mmCIF file of C-alpha atoms in Angstrom:
data_model
loop_
_atom_site.group_PDB
_atom_site.id
_atom_site.type_symbol
_atom_site.label_atom_id
_atom_site.label_comp_id
_atom_site.label_asym_id
_atom_site.label_seq_id
_atom_site.Cartn_x
_atom_site.Cartn_y
_atom_site.Cartn_z
ATOM 1 C CA MET B 1 104.813 108.790 126.155
ATOM 2 C CA THR B 2 108.141 109.340 124.449
ATOM 3 C CA THR B 3 107.956 112.109 121.818
ATOM 4 C CA THR B 4 108.500 111.105 118.194
ATOM 5 C CA GLU B 5 108.448 114.644 116.792
ATOM 6 C CA GLY B 6 110.576 114.767 113.591
ATOM 7 C CA ARG B 7 110.947 111.013 113.496
ATOM 8 C CA ASN B 8 109.628 108.602 110.918
ATOM 9 C CA VAL B 9 107.278 105.797 112.088
ATOM 10 C CA ALA B 10 107.227 102.411 110.234
ATOM 11 C CA ILE B 11 105.225 99.280 110.823
ATOM 12 C CA VAL B 12 106.923 96.039 109.981
ATOM 13 C CA THR B 13 104.796 92.752 110.143
ATOM 14 C CA GLY B 14 106.654 89.465 110.804
ATOM 15 C CA SER B 15 109.314 91.569 112.597
ATOM 16 C CA ALA B 16 110.610 89.028 115.090
ATOM 17 C CA ARG B 17 112.855 87.005 112.901
ATOM 18 C CA GLY B 18 114.249 86.649 109.276
ATOM 19 C CA LEU B 19 113.882 89.410 106.789
ATOM 20 C CA GLY B 20 111.330 91.242 108.917
ATOM 21 C CA TYR B 21 113.826 91.408 111.794
ATOM 22 C CA GLU B 22 116.550 92.634 109.535
ATOM 23 C CA LEU B 23 114.336 95.370 108.058
ATOM 24 C CA ALA B 24 113.342 96.512 111.488
ATOM 25 C CA CYS B 25 116.932 96.586 112.738
ATOM 26 C CA GLN B 26 118.069 98.619 109.695
ATOM 27 C CA LEU B 27 115.193 101.088 109.983
ATOM 28 C CA ILE B 28 116.099 101.616 113.601
ATOM 29 C CA GLU B 29 119.737 102.185 112.560
ATOM 30 C CA ARG B 30 118.510 104.864 110.269
ATOM 31 C CA GLY B 31 116.577 106.654 113.066
ATOM 32 C CA TRP B 32 113.080 105.266 112.498
ATOM 33 C CA LEU B 33 110.745 104.212 115.263
ATOM 34 C CA VAL B 34 109.529 100.742 114.310
ATOM 35 C CA ALA B 35 106.239 99.270 115.411
ATOM 36 C CA GLY B 36 106.975 95.555 115.107
ATOM 37 C CA ILE B 37 104.153 93.040 114.647
ATOM 38 C CA ASP B 38 104.674 89.417 115.353
ATOM 39 C CA PHE B 39 102.924 86.358 117.130
ATOM 40 C CA ASP B 40 106.081 85.371 118.994
ATOM 41 C CA ALA B 41 105.576 86.957 122.414
ATOM 42 C CA ASP B 42 108.926 85.788 123.828
ATOM 43 C CA ARG B 43 111.055 87.175 120.813
ATOM 44 C CA GLN B 44 109.064 90.489 120.858
ATOM 45 C CA ALA B 45 109.741 90.970 124.547
ATOM 46 C CA GLU B 46 113.375 90.307 123.884
ATOM 47 C CA LEU B 47 113.485 92.870 121.057
ATOM 48 C CA ALA B 48 111.630 95.543 123.049
ATOM 49 C CA GLU B 49 114.145 95.156 125.833
ATOM 50 C CA ARG B 50 117.008 95.325 123.379
ATOM 51 C CA PHE B 51 116.048 98.283 121.464
ATOM 52 C CA GLY B 52 113.895 100.197 124.057
ATOM 53 C CA THR B 53 110.423 101.750 123.440
ATOM 54 C CA GLU B 54 112.001 104.862 122.002
ATOM 55 C CA ARG B 55 113.002 102.836 118.951
ATOM 56 C CA TYR B 56 110.883 99.619 118.959
ATOM 57 C CA ARG B 57 107.226 99.161 119.993
ATOM 58 C CA ALA B 58 106.264 95.477 120.148
ATOM 59 C CA PHE B 59 102.809 94.289 119.277
ATOM 60 C CA VAL B 60 102.033 90.651 119.695
ATOM 61 C CA GLY B 61 99.218 89.081 117.753
ATOM 62 C CA ASP B 62 97.959 87.314 114.620
ATOM 63 C CA VAL B 63 98.317 89.629 111.585
ATOM 64 C CA ALA B 64 95.118 88.177 110.209
ATOM 65 C CA ASP B 65 93.002 89.034 113.252
ATOM 66 C CA GLU B 66 91.048 92.169 112.437
ATOM 67 C CA THR B 67 90.418 93.155 116.065
ATOM 68 C CA PHE B 68 94.240 92.964 116.760
ATOM 69 C CA VAL B 69 94.962 94.934 113.597
ATOM 70 C CA ASP B 70 92.502 97.722 114.398
ATOM 71 C CA ASP B 71 93.615 98.069 118.057
ATOM 72 C CA ALA B 72 97.291 98.062 117.119
ATOM 73 C CA ILE B 73 96.822 100.645 114.425
ATOM 74 C CA ALA B 74 94.881 102.916 116.772
ATOM 75 C CA GLU B 75 97.775 102.798 119.284
ATOM 76 C CA ILE B 76 100.540 103.281 116.629
ATOM 77 C CA ALA B 77 98.597 106.268 115.134
ATOM 78 C CA ARG B 78 98.800 107.938 118.594
ATOM 79 C CA ILE B 79 102.604 107.629 118.466
ATOM 80 C CA GLY B 80 102.673 109.685 115.247
ATOM 81 C CA HIS B 81 101.999 109.737 111.555
ATOM 82 C CA ILE B 82 102.778 106.287 109.962
ATOM 83 C CA ASP B 83 105.070 106.922 107.102
ATOM 84 C CA LEU B 84 105.833 103.308 106.106
ATOM 85 C CA LEU B 85 103.972 100.044 106.202
ATOM 86 C CA ILE B 86 105.955 96.920 105.310
ATOM 87 C CA ASN B 87 103.669 93.825 104.881
ATOM 88 C CA ASN B 88 106.237 91.081 105.385
ATOM 89 C CA ALA B 89 104.516 88.447 107.495
ATOM 90 C CA GLY B 90 103.567 85.104 105.867
ATOM 91 C CA GLN B 91 103.630 81.405 106.315
ATOM 92 C CA PRO B 92 104.479 78.784 103.668
ATOM 93 C CA SER B 93 103.300 75.337 102.817
ATOM 94 C CA PHE B 94 105.369 73.432 100.365
ATOM 95 C CA LYS B 95 103.855 70.040 99.246
ATOM 96 C CA THR B 96 103.081 68.041 96.301
ATOM 97 C CA PRO B 97 99.771 69.055 94.683
ATOM 98 C CA THR B 98 97.767 66.159 96.033
ATOM 99 C CA ALA B 99 99.114 66.510 99.537
ATOM 100 C CA TYR B 100 97.425 69.813 100.363
ATOM 101 C CA VAL B 101 94.540 69.983 102.843
ATOM 102 C CA ALA B 102 92.376 72.887 103.981
ATOM 103 C CA ALA B 103 94.634 73.723 106.880
ATOM 104 C CA ASP B 104 97.519 74.428 104.433
ATOM 105 C CA VAL B 105 95.324 76.757 102.378
ATOM 106 C CA ASP B 106 94.301 78.665 105.539
ATOM 107 C CA LYS B 107 97.968 78.853 106.592
ATOM 108 C CA CYS B 108 99.040 80.379 103.343
ATOM 109 C CA LEU B 109 96.121 82.733 103.143
ATOM 110 C CA LYS B 110 96.938 84.371 106.385
ATOM 111 C CA GLY B 111 99.627 86.394 104.680
ATOM 112 C CA LEU B 112 97.192 87.729 102.043
ATOM 113 C CA LYS B 113 94.464 88.440 104.622
ATOM 114 C CA GLY B 114 96.993 90.225 106.887
ATOM 115 C CA MET B 115 98.274 92.285 104.000
ATOM 116 C CA ILE B 116 94.870 93.549 103.192
ATOM 117 C CA LEU B 117 93.836 94.258 106.814
ATOM 118 C CA TRP B 118 97.004 96.108 107.662
ATOM 119 C CA SER B 119 96.802 98.123 104.414
ATOM 120 C CA VAL B 120 93.218 99.121 104.895
ATOM 121 C CA ALA B 121 93.715 100.094 108.599
ATOM 122 C CA THR B 122 96.831 102.124 107.918
ATOM 123 C CA LEU B 123 95.302 103.953 104.964
ATOM 124 C CA LYS B 124 92.420 104.947 107.176
ATOM 125 C CA ALA B 125 94.703 106.021 109.960
ATOM 126 C CA CYS B 126 96.811 108.199 107.543
ATOM 127 C CA GLY B 127 93.782 109.728 105.795
ATOM 128 C CA GLU B 128 95.068 108.156 102.621
ATOM 129 C CA HIS B 129 98.039 110.537 102.226
ATOM 130 C CA ASP B 130 101.712 110.476 102.756
ATOM 131 C CA LEU B 131 102.145 106.844 103.164
ATOM 132 C CA LYS B 132 104.297 104.181 101.478
ATOM 133 C CA ILE B 133 103.004 100.636 101.560
ATOM 134 C CA THR B 134 105.519 97.963 100.739
ATOM 135 C CA ASN B 135 104.181 94.390 100.128
ATOM 136 C CA VAL B 136 106.961 91.811 100.442
ATOM 137 C CA MET B 137 105.916 88.781 98.466
ATOM 138 C CA SER B 138 108.124 86.292 96.552
ATOM 139 C CA THR B 139 109.237 85.430 93.044
ATOM 140 C CA ALA B 140 106.516 82.801 93.484
ATOM 141 C CA ALA B 141 104.105 85.602 92.629
ATOM 142 C CA THR B 142 105.721 85.887 89.146
ATOM 143 C CA ARG B 143 105.682 82.206 88.076
ATOM 144 C CA GLY B 144 104.408 78.746 89.035
ATOM 145 C CA ASN B 145 106.692 76.493 91.017
ATOM 146 C CA ALA B 146 106.397 72.768 91.555
ATOM 147 C CA ASN B 147 105.382 71.755 95.040
ATOM 148 C CA GLU B 148 104.340 75.356 95.762
ATOM 149 C CA SER B 149 100.892 75.437 94.175
ATOM 150 C CA VAL B 150 98.927 76.836 97.157
ATOM 151 C CA TYR B 151 101.824 79.168 98.140
ATOM 152 C CA CYS B 152 102.049 80.510 94.559
ATOM 153 C CA ALA B 153 98.184 80.875 94.407
ATOM 154 C CA THR B 154 98.401 83.049 97.574
ATOM 155 C CA LYS B 155 101.370 85.163 96.278
ATOM 156 C CA TRP B 156 99.687 85.683 92.986
ATOM 157 C CA GLY B 157 96.646 87.002 94.972
ATOM 158 C CA GLU B 158 98.971 89.302 96.902
ATOM 159 C CA LYS B 159 100.390 90.587 93.603
ATOM 160 C CA GLY B 160 96.918 91.281 92.266
ATOM 161 C CA TYR B 161 96.032 93.275 95.488
ATOM 162 C CA THR B 162 99.259 95.184 95.222
ATOM 163 C CA GLN B 163 98.661 96.138 91.579
ATOM 164 C CA SER B 164 95.114 97.221 92.363
ATOM 165 C CA LEU B 165 96.300 99.507 95.111
ATOM 166 C CA LYS B 166 98.775 100.983 92.732
ATOM 167 C CA ALA B 167 95.921 101.718 90.345
ATOM 168 C CA ALA B 168 93.703 103.168 93.062
ATOM 169 C CA TYR B 169 96.333 105.640 94.349
ATOM 170 C CA LYS B 170 98.133 106.500 91.111
ATOM 171 C CA GLY B 171 99.078 110.181 91.203
ATOM 172 C CA SER B 172 98.536 110.480 94.967
ATOM 173 C CA SER B 173 100.914 110.798 97.931
ATOM 174 C CA VAL B 174 100.223 107.106 98.636
ATOM 175 C CA LYS B 175 102.984 105.018 97.111
ATOM 176 C CA ILE B 176 102.722 101.226 96.672
ATOM 177 C CA VAL B 177 105.773 99.039 96.230
ATOM 178 C CA GLY B 178 105.848 95.354 95.439
ATOM 179 C CA VAL B 179 108.945 93.417 96.487
ATOM 180 C CA TYR B 180 109.578 90.059 94.918
ATOM 181 C CA PRO B 181 112.596 88.240 96.461
ATOM 182 C CA GLY B 182 113.838 84.781 95.685
ATOM 183 C CA GLY B 183 114.860 82.260 98.325
ATOM 184 C CA ILE B 184 116.107 83.661 101.608
ATOM 185 C CA ASP B 185 118.211 81.761 104.105
ATOM 186 C CA THR B 186 115.934 81.927 107.091
ATOM 187 C CA ASP B 187 113.814 79.501 109.142
ATOM 188 C CA PHE B 188 111.077 79.930 106.563
ATOM 189 C CA TYR B 189 111.824 76.497 105.097
ATOM 190 C CA ARG B 190 112.455 74.685 108.453
ATOM 191 C CA ASP B 191 109.537 72.295 107.989
ATOM 192 C CA SER B 192 110.229 71.588 104.343
ATOM 193 C CA HIS B 193 113.663 69.947 104.312
ATOM 194 C CA ASP B 194 112.225 67.217 102.098
ATOM 195 C CA TYR B 195 111.678 69.947 99.556
ATOM 196 C CA VAL B 196 114.466 72.460 100.308
ATOM 197 C CA SER B 197 117.541 70.773 101.847
ATOM 198 C CA LEU B 198 119.599 72.724 104.429
ATOM 199 C CA GLU B 199 122.521 72.776 101.989
ATOM 200 C CA LYS B 200 120.224 74.373 99.351
ATOM 201 C CA GLN B 201 118.713 76.776 101.798
ATOM 202 C CA HIS B 202 122.101 78.069 102.913
ATOM 203 C CA SER B 203 122.905 78.954 99.281
ATOM 204 C CA PHE B 204 119.917 81.381 99.256
ATOM 205 C CA MET B 205 120.165 85.159 99.942
ATOM 206 C CA ASP B 206 121.356 86.620 103.230
ATOM 207 C CA PRO B 207 118.420 88.376 104.916
ATOM 208 C CA ALA B 208 120.590 91.339 106.153
ATOM 209 C CA GLU B 209 121.940 91.947 102.678
ATOM 210 C CA LEU B 210 118.424 91.644 101.175
ATOM 211 C CA ALA B 211 117.049 94.116 103.641
ATOM 212 C CA GLU B 212 119.811 96.562 102.846
ATOM 213 C CA VAL B 213 118.979 96.361 99.142
ATOM 214 C CA ILE B 214 115.137 96.760 99.786
ATOM 215 C CA LEU B 215 115.622 99.793 102.121
ATOM 216 C CA PHE B 216 118.163 101.362 99.603
ATOM 217 C CA ASN B 217 115.171 101.525 97.182
ATOM 218 C CA LEU B 218 112.508 102.297 99.756
ATOM 219 C CA VAL B 219 114.062 104.916 102.048
ATOM 220 C CA ASN B 220 116.011 107.595 100.301
ATOM 221 C CA GLU B 221 115.904 111.391 99.646
ATOM 222 C CA ALA B 222 115.251 111.031 95.832
ATOM 223 C CA ASN B 223 112.005 112.360 94.528
ATOM 224 C CA LEU B 224 110.987 108.987 93.116
ATOM 225 C CA THR B 225 109.604 105.680 93.870
ATOM 226 C CA VAL B 226 110.785 102.309 92.717
ATOM 227 C CA SER B 227 107.400 100.454 92.358
ATOM 228 C CA ASP B 228 108.543 96.926 91.801
ATOM 229 C CA ILE B 229 111.642 95.296 93.094
ATOM 230 C CA ILE B 230 112.530 91.742 91.997
ATOM 231 C CA ILE B 231 115.615 90.373 93.773
ATOM 232 C CA GLU B 232 117.356 87.127 92.777
ATOM 233 C CA ARG B 233 120.421 85.645 94.399
ATOM 234 C CA ASN B 234 123.688 85.488 92.447
ATOM 235 C CA TYR B 235 124.825 81.914 91.546
ATOM 236 C CA ARG B 236 128.443 81.309 92.239
#
């Protein structure tokens, strides 16, 4: 196995596309080894070939599958100490209040369940020390939005979990960061063009620029932690 001595190890969920992909790329550019988590096997194979296993380890599975999470964490922990976990994976469902069905609720809750499972498993693997957990949510966790009732409910749950982790690990070497971005120009909205038009979507934040801003706050030499990051797009 390739040695990682002296290198930082990060886990990024939802790493195959969008913001997760940009976060993984920019961490790799900074010299990190990234364990990328995603259910898209073809895309994961592509990224593993592009970056090589010295920089990117691809794990394919459902972020909300406890067995997959535990097996992946065990393998990643053998690579080296996990310094950073970025819980980024999630799926939306944007509908009018009366259009939601149980499947929509389950779809949205996968992100919350995955956030919890990956956080718990990583904390155990690190012995609850020297770890930064970053939960990427949405500004939907800070307010209610029309046609996003279930999505907002899930994000508010993720915010509650994030704040509870902060309280549990206050004063320790485990740092918890909540990231609340506004709309991002990715495929996240591809099934909701009746709600978010392509024209509107393309006015949203660029995922590469957003990743740069997030990592500027997360990965630096300063002896401090930015605990909450709310990022909105500029209107021009």
